[in-house]
Short mmCIF file of C-alpha atoms in Angstrom, two decimals:
data_model
loop_
_atom_site.label_atom_id
_atom_site.label_comp_id
_atom_site.label_asym_id
_atom_site.label_seq_id
_atom_site.Cartn_x
_atom_site.Cartn_y
_atom_site.Cartn_z
CA MET A 1087 23.49 47.27 32.42
CA ARG A 1088 24.73 45.18 29.53
CA LEU A 1089 24.14 41.44 29.85
CA LEU A 1090 27.13 39.15 29.76
CA LYS A 1091 27.21 36.99 26.62
CA ILE A 1092 30.00 34.45 26.36
CA VAL A 1093 28.64 33.10 23.08
CA PRO A 1094 27.71 35.98 20.69
CA ASP A 1095 24.36 36.06 18.95
CA ASN A 1096 24.15 34.48 15.50
CA THR A 1097 27.12 32.21 16.21
CA ASN A 1098 27.50 29.75 13.36
CA ILE A 1099 30.25 27.20 13.99
CA GLY A 1100 30.53 24.27 11.61
CA PHE A 1101 30.69 21.39 14.09
CA VAL A 1102 29.57 18.75 11.61
CA ARG A 1103 32.45 19.29 9.18
CA LEU A 1104 34.85 18.36 12.01
CA ARG A 1105 33.05 15.15 12.87
CA GLY A 1106 35.66 12.92 11.20
CA ILE A 1107 38.39 14.37 13.41
CA ALA A 1108 36.10 14.27 16.46
CA PHE A 1109 35.24 10.60 15.88
CA ALA A 1110 38.92 9.71 15.47
CA VAL A 1111 39.89 11.57 18.66
CA THR A 1112 37.00 9.99 20.56
CA LEU A 1113 37.95 6.49 19.39
CA LEU A 1114 41.62 6.95 20.24
CA LEU A 1115 40.89 8.35 23.69
CA SER A 1116 38.39 5.57 24.42
CA LEU A 1117 40.88 2.87 23.37
CA ALA A 1118 43.62 4.56 25.41
CA SER A 1119 41.33 4.59 28.47
CA VAL A 1120 40.48 0.90 28.06
CA GLY A 1121 44.18 0.13 27.63
CA LEU A 1122 45.10 2.10 30.76
CA VAL A 1123 42.46 0.34 32.85
CA ALA A 1124 43.56 -3.06 31.51
CA ALA A 1125 47.28 -2.39 31.97
CA ARG A 1126 47.38 -0.42 35.23
CA GLY A 1127 44.03 -1.28 36.77
CA LEU A 1128 42.12 0.97 39.15
CA ASN A 1129 43.32 1.86 42.60
CA LEU A 1130 40.24 0.36 44.23
CA GLY A 1131 39.40 1.63 47.68
CA VAL A 1132 38.51 -0.41 50.73
CA ASP A 1133 34.87 -0.27 49.61
CA PHE A 1134 35.67 -2.65 46.74
CA VAL A 1135 38.62 -4.76 47.86
CA GLY A 1136 37.79 -5.09 51.54
CA GLY A 1137 40.18 -4.37 54.38
CA LEU A 1138 40.88 -1.69 56.92
CA LEU A 1139 41.63 1.96 56.15
CA ILE A 1140 43.17 4.47 58.57
CA GLU A 1141 43.67 8.06 57.52
CA ALA A 1142 46.35 9.83 59.56
CA LYS A 1143 47.01 13.57 59.54
CA PHE A 1144 50.42 14.80 60.75
CA PRO A 1145 51.17 18.26 62.18
CA THR A 1146 54.02 18.71 59.69
CA ALA A 1147 55.04 17.04 56.43
CA ALA A 1148 54.08 13.37 56.63
CA PRO A 1149 57.17 11.09 56.87
CA LEU A 1150 55.92 8.44 54.44
CA ASP A 1151 58.98 6.17 54.58
CA ALA A 1152 59.21 6.35 58.38
CA VAL A 1153 55.49 5.53 58.75
CA ARG A 1154 55.84 2.59 56.37
CA GLU A 1155 58.82 1.27 58.33
CA ARG A 1156 56.96 1.66 61.63
CA ILE A 1157 53.87 -0.23 60.37
CA ASP A 1158 55.93 -3.00 58.78
CA GLY A 1159 57.47 -3.58 62.20
CA LEU A 1160 54.03 -4.25 63.75
CA ASP A 1161 53.49 -7.49 61.80
CA VAL A 1162 49.95 -6.55 60.74
CA GLY A 1163 50.20 -7.74 57.13
CA GLU A 1164 51.15 -5.97 53.92
CA ALA A 1165 50.29 -2.28 54.29
CA SER A 1166 49.58 0.07 51.39
CA LEU A 1167 50.31 3.75 52.02
CA GLN A 1168 49.18 6.67 49.91
CA SER A 1169 49.75 10.38 50.46
CA PHE A 1170 46.82 12.67 49.61
CA ASP A 1171 48.55 15.91 50.54
CA PRO A 1172 51.83 16.81 52.30
CA THR A 1173 50.40 16.12 55.78
CA THR A 1174 47.92 13.26 55.26
CA ILE A 1175 48.56 9.56 54.68
CA SER A 1176 46.02 6.84 53.92
CA ILE A 1177 47.03 3.47 55.40
CA ARG A 1178 45.31 0.39 53.99
CA LEU A 1179 45.68 -2.91 55.84
CA PRO A 1180 44.35 -6.42 55.34
CA LEU A 1181 41.68 -7.58 57.76
CA PRO A 1182 42.91 -9.62 60.76
CA ARG A 1183 42.70 -13.39 60.46
CA SER A 1184 40.65 -13.68 63.61
CA THR A 1185 36.89 -13.49 63.19
CA ASP A 1186 36.37 -12.05 66.67
CA GLU A 1187 34.33 -8.87 66.69
CA GLY A 1188 37.02 -7.05 68.63
CA ALA A 1189 39.87 -8.06 66.31
CA ASN A 1190 39.42 -5.09 64.00
CA ASN A 1191 39.29 -2.66 66.91
CA ALA A 1192 42.40 -4.24 68.42
CA LEU A 1193 44.26 -3.88 65.10
CA VAL A 1194 43.24 -0.23 64.76
CA ALA A 1195 44.28 0.50 68.35
CA LYS A 1196 47.64 -1.23 67.76
CA VAL A 1197 48.44 0.83 64.65
CA GLU A 1198 47.19 4.13 66.07
CA GLY A 1199 49.05 3.58 69.32
CA ALA A 1200 52.32 2.85 67.54
CA LEU A 1201 52.01 5.88 65.28
CA SER A 1202 51.03 8.21 68.13
CA GLN A 1203 54.07 7.05 70.10
CA SER A 1204 56.47 7.53 67.19
CA PHE A 1205 54.91 10.68 65.72
CA PRO A 1206 53.42 12.88 68.49
CA GLY A 1207 50.57 15.12 67.34
CA VAL A 1208 49.24 12.77 64.66
CA ARG A 1209 45.43 12.71 64.33
CA TYR A 1210 43.15 10.13 62.73
CA ASN A 1211 40.49 11.56 60.45
CA ARG A 1212 38.69 8.35 59.63
CA VAL A 1213 38.76 4.58 60.06
CA GLU A 1214 36.83 2.29 57.69
CA THR A 1215 36.43 -1.47 57.69
CA VAL A 1216 34.80 -3.47 54.87
CA SER A 1217 34.66 -7.25 54.71
CA GLY A 1218 35.47 -9.16 51.52
CA LYS A 1219 31.85 -10.31 51.10
CA VAL A 1220 30.50 -6.76 51.35
CA SER A 1221 33.13 -5.47 48.92
CA ASP A 1222 32.11 -8.09 46.31
CA GLU A 1223 28.49 -6.95 46.61
CA LEU A 1224 29.52 -3.32 46.26
CA ILE A 1225 31.49 -4.04 43.06
CA TRP A 1226 28.57 -5.90 41.52
CA LYS A 1227 25.98 -3.33 42.53
CA GLY A 1228 28.19 -0.41 41.46
CA VAL A 1229 28.76 -1.84 37.97
CA LEU A 1230 25.07 -2.75 37.68
CA ALA A 1231 23.99 0.77 38.69
CA VAL A 1232 26.19 2.41 36.04
CA PHE A 1233 25.14 -0.07 33.32
CA LEU A 1234 21.42 0.27 34.08
CA ALA A 1235 21.70 4.06 34.12
CA ILE A 1236 23.32 4.14 30.66
CA ALA A 1237 20.95 1.52 29.20
CA GLY A 1238 17.87 3.24 30.65
CA ILE A 1239 18.93 6.60 29.25
CA ALA A 1240 19.57 5.08 25.82
CA LEU A 1241 16.10 3.49 25.86
CA PHE A 1242 14.62 6.85 26.81
CA GLY A 1243 16.30 8.35 23.74
CA VAL A 1244 14.84 5.60 21.54
CA PHE A 1245 11.27 6.08 22.78
CA ARG A 1246 11.48 9.86 23.07
CA PHE A 1247 13.01 10.42 19.62
CA GLU A 1248 14.29 7.72 17.23
CA TRP A 1249 16.61 4.76 17.62
CA GLN A 1250 19.45 6.83 16.15
CA PHE A 1251 19.19 9.25 19.09
CA GLY A 1252 19.32 6.35 21.56
CA VAL A 1253 22.43 4.85 19.96
CA SER A 1254 24.25 8.20 19.73
CA THR A 1255 23.40 8.93 23.38
CA PHE A 1256 24.65 5.49 24.47
CA VAL A 1257 27.93 5.94 22.58
CA SER A 1258 28.60 9.43 23.92
CA ILE A 1259 27.80 8.52 27.54
CA LEU A 1260 29.91 5.37 27.30
CA HIS A 1261 32.73 7.62 26.05
CA ASP A 1262 32.29 9.89 29.09
CA VAL A 1263 32.42 6.95 31.50
CA LEU A 1264 35.48 5.42 29.80
CA MET A 1265 37.29 8.78 29.99
CA THR A 1266 36.61 8.90 33.73
CA LEU A 1267 37.88 5.35 34.28
CA GLY A 1268 40.99 6.06 32.18
CA PHE A 1269 41.67 9.20 34.21
CA PHE A 1270 41.59 7.24 37.46
CA ALA A 1271 43.78 4.50 36.02
CA LEU A 1272 46.30 7.15 34.92
CA THR A 1273 46.37 9.23 38.11
CA ARG A 1274 46.00 6.29 40.54
CA LEU A 1275 43.50 8.26 42.58
CA GLU A 1276 41.47 6.02 44.83
CA PHE A 1277 38.36 4.61 43.16
CA ASP A 1278 35.69 4.09 45.80
CA LEU A 1279 31.93 4.41 46.18
CA ASN A 1280 32.19 8.20 46.03
CA ILE A 1281 33.59 7.89 42.52
CA VAL A 1282 30.73 5.58 41.51
CA ALA A 1283 28.39 8.34 42.70
CA ALA A 1284 30.42 10.82 40.64
CA VAL A 1285 30.14 8.61 37.54
CA LEU A 1286 26.36 8.38 37.96
CA THR A 1287 26.22 12.16 38.37
CA ILE A 1288 28.28 12.57 35.20
CA VAL A 1289 25.86 10.29 33.35
CA GLY A 1290 22.94 12.42 34.58
CA TYR A 1291 24.62 15.70 33.63
CA SER A 1292 25.66 14.38 30.24
CA ILE A 1293 22.17 13.15 29.32
CA ASN A 1294 20.64 16.46 30.42
CA ASP A 1295 22.84 18.34 27.95
CA LYS A 1296 22.24 15.85 25.15
CA ILE A 1297 18.46 15.83 25.56
CA VAL A 1298 18.36 19.63 25.18
CA ILE A 1299 20.30 19.43 21.90
CA ASP A 1300 18.31 16.42 20.65
CA ASP A 1301 15.05 18.22 21.42
CA ARG A 1302 16.18 21.23 19.39
CA ILE A 1303 17.22 18.95 16.50
CA ARG A 1304 13.76 17.35 16.54
CA GLU A 1305 12.05 20.75 16.53
CA ASN A 1306 14.19 21.95 13.64
CA LEU A 1307 13.59 18.72 11.69
CA ARG A 1308 9.88 19.60 11.72
CA LYS A 1309 10.44 23.30 11.08
CA TYR A 1310 13.09 23.23 8.32
CA ARG A 1311 12.01 20.25 6.26
CA GLN A 1312 14.14 21.02 3.20
CA MET A 1313 17.35 21.95 5.02
CA PRO A 1314 20.26 19.49 4.61
CA ILE A 1315 20.74 17.42 7.75
CA GLY A 1316 24.31 18.66 8.32
CA GLU A 1317 23.27 22.32 8.28
CA LEU A 1318 20.27 21.52 10.47
CA ILE A 1319 22.41 19.85 13.15
CA ASP A 1320 24.90 22.73 13.06
CA LEU A 1321 22.00 25.16 13.47
CA SER A 1322 20.57 23.19 16.42
CA VAL A 1323 23.91 22.90 18.23
CA ASN A 1324 24.65 26.62 17.69
CA GLU A 1325 21.20 27.60 18.99
CA THR A 1326 21.77 25.64 22.22
CA LEU A 1327 25.47 26.54 22.51
CA PRO A 1328 25.00 29.54 24.89
CA ARG A 1329 23.00 27.37 27.28
CA THR A 1330 25.54 24.53 27.06
CA VAL A 1331 28.56 26.80 27.66
CA MET A 1332 26.98 28.78 30.50
CA THR A 1333 25.77 25.63 32.28
CA SER A 1334 29.18 23.99 32.03
CA LEU A 1335 31.06 27.09 33.18
CA THR A 1336 28.88 27.69 36.22
CA ILE A 1337 29.16 24.05 37.27
CA LEU A 1338 32.93 24.16 36.77
CA LEU A 1339 33.20 27.27 38.95
CA ALA A 1340 31.52 25.43 41.80
CA LEU A 1341 33.59 22.29 41.26
CA VAL A 1342 36.92 24.15 41.11
CA SER A 1343 36.06 25.87 44.40
CA LEU A 1344 35.25 22.46 45.87
CA LEU A 1345 38.54 21.08 44.54
CA LEU A 1346 40.55 23.91 46.09
CA PHE A 1347 38.77 24.20 49.43
CA GLY A 1348 36.87 20.93 49.85
CA GLY A 1349 39.76 18.94 51.29
CA HIS A 1350 41.31 15.72 50.12
CA VAL A 1351 38.27 13.62 51.10
CA LEU A 1352 36.29 15.15 48.23
CA ARG A 1353 39.25 15.51 45.85
CA GLY A 1354 38.60 12.32 43.88
CA PHE A 1355 34.88 13.01 43.57
CA THR A 1356 35.50 16.61 42.48
CA ALA A 1357 38.23 15.65 39.99
CA ALA A 1358 35.91 13.06 38.44
CA MET A 1359 33.09 15.61 38.17
CA ILE A 1360 35.32 18.26 36.55
CA LEU A 1361 36.57 15.77 33.98
CA GLY A 1362 33.02 14.50 33.41
CA VAL A 1363 31.63 18.00 32.76
CA ILE A 1364 34.42 18.74 30.24
CA VAL A 1365 34.18 15.47 28.30
CA GLY A 1366 30.38 15.50 28.58
CA THR A 1367 30.22 18.94 26.97
CA TYR A 1368 32.63 17.83 24.25
CA SER A 1369 30.70 14.65 23.48
CA SER A 1370 27.36 16.51 23.43
CA ILE A 1371 28.63 18.99 20.84
CA TYR A 1372 30.95 16.92 18.67
CA VAL A 1373 29.96 13.27 19.09
CA SER A 1374 26.31 12.74 19.92
CA SER A 1375 24.71 15.12 17.41
CA SER A 1376 27.15 14.48 14.54
CA LEU A 1377 26.78 10.72 15.00
CA LEU A 1378 23.14 11.06 13.93
CA ILE A 1379 24.33 11.71 10.36
CA SER A 1380 26.47 8.58 10.31
CA LEU A 1381 23.56 6.55 11.68
CA GLY A 1382 21.32 7.82 8.87
CA ILE A 1383 18.60 9.69 10.71
CA ASP A 1384 15.34 9.46 8.78
CA LYS A 1385 13.99 12.95 8.04
CA SER A 1386 10.91 11.60 6.23
CA ARG A 1387 9.30 10.47 9.50
CA PHE A 1388 9.64 13.93 10.99
CA LYS A 1389 8.19 15.40 7.77
CA GLN A 1390 5.18 13.11 8.14
CA VAL A 1391 4.72 14.11 11.77
CA ALA A 1392 5.02 17.80 10.86
CA ALA A 1393 2.56 17.39 7.98
CA ALA A 1394 0.08 15.63 10.25
CA SER A 1395 0.46 18.41 12.81
CA ASP A 1396 -0.15 21.04 10.11
CA SER A 1397 -3.28 19.15 9.00
CA ARG A 1398 -4.64 19.09 12.55
CA LYS A 1399 -3.99 22.79 12.97
CA ALA A 1400 -5.72 23.54 9.66
CA ALA A 1401 -8.68 21.35 10.66
CA ARG A 1402 -9.02 23.18 14.00
CA ALA A 1403 -8.86 26.55 12.25
CA ASN A 1404 -11.59 25.54 9.76
CA ALA A 1405 -13.73 24.18 12.59
CA GLU A 1406 -13.49 27.51 14.41
CA ARG A 1407 -14.51 29.44 11.27
CA ILE A 1408 -17.64 27.33 10.66
CA ALA A 1409 -18.69 27.18 14.31
CA PRO A 1410 -22.27 28.53 14.76
CA LYS A 1411 -22.58 31.95 16.32
CA ARG A 1412 -24.47 32.17 19.61
#
């Protein structure tokens, strides 16, 4: 049986010669994402803004305007309604003014009772309540988790390879995160703790791909000491390209299945992961490795390391030849 090969053997694509275009596209997309987040903001979920969330599922097409009118008539504060699919509506309400423990439950019962009376057959998939104090902590800890993850990975690149690898990794991962934030600002999908988990997963996936390519670049720097750096990076990326493509495709197959059959609760998480895998693969191939040239990677250090390794090997070989026979 013939093995499936998506990337043919001896593939030799000149990624480095396109780095000017790739850098320009990356910069424009990053600026557009920052602009979108600044102009439109993120549709933060109850996790981050605090409040009460009720998710209602209707037996037929959800009457969004009628539901809004019914809730406005209850005098429970300014409600925000969002439709996930034709039959499901997310209702976000401010917390009640009363600090009594039963106030939240009373508000939920009031809304659910009114909707059940007006729309028979409606079901409630979930109810969430987050106070303002908890939401502030979640924002701070979420931002801190993402920042520490990126900074820690960049430091790993510095200590594992050279500072140029750490900087290129930081830039490419930051690009991946900005693309994800811009996507959520554009689509107005709800940004909650699940999406923070998705962003951290994207960071982990992205660094995994980059480390594989960086490791191959380091090996080739020691092996092909006279090869121009551009050709060497192209060679390294092409050698790891089958692994990169196959990994991305298999992950995308699982994520697309999850997007189609996982329900609306996982839709935001899955959409973020799909986007993250695509932009992470792009940045690994076109941004991270090519950026090493612009940062002026120092081949002489790798030559010294390779020469020292050759000397140790030669010394061990000589030692074995002169070892006394027993």
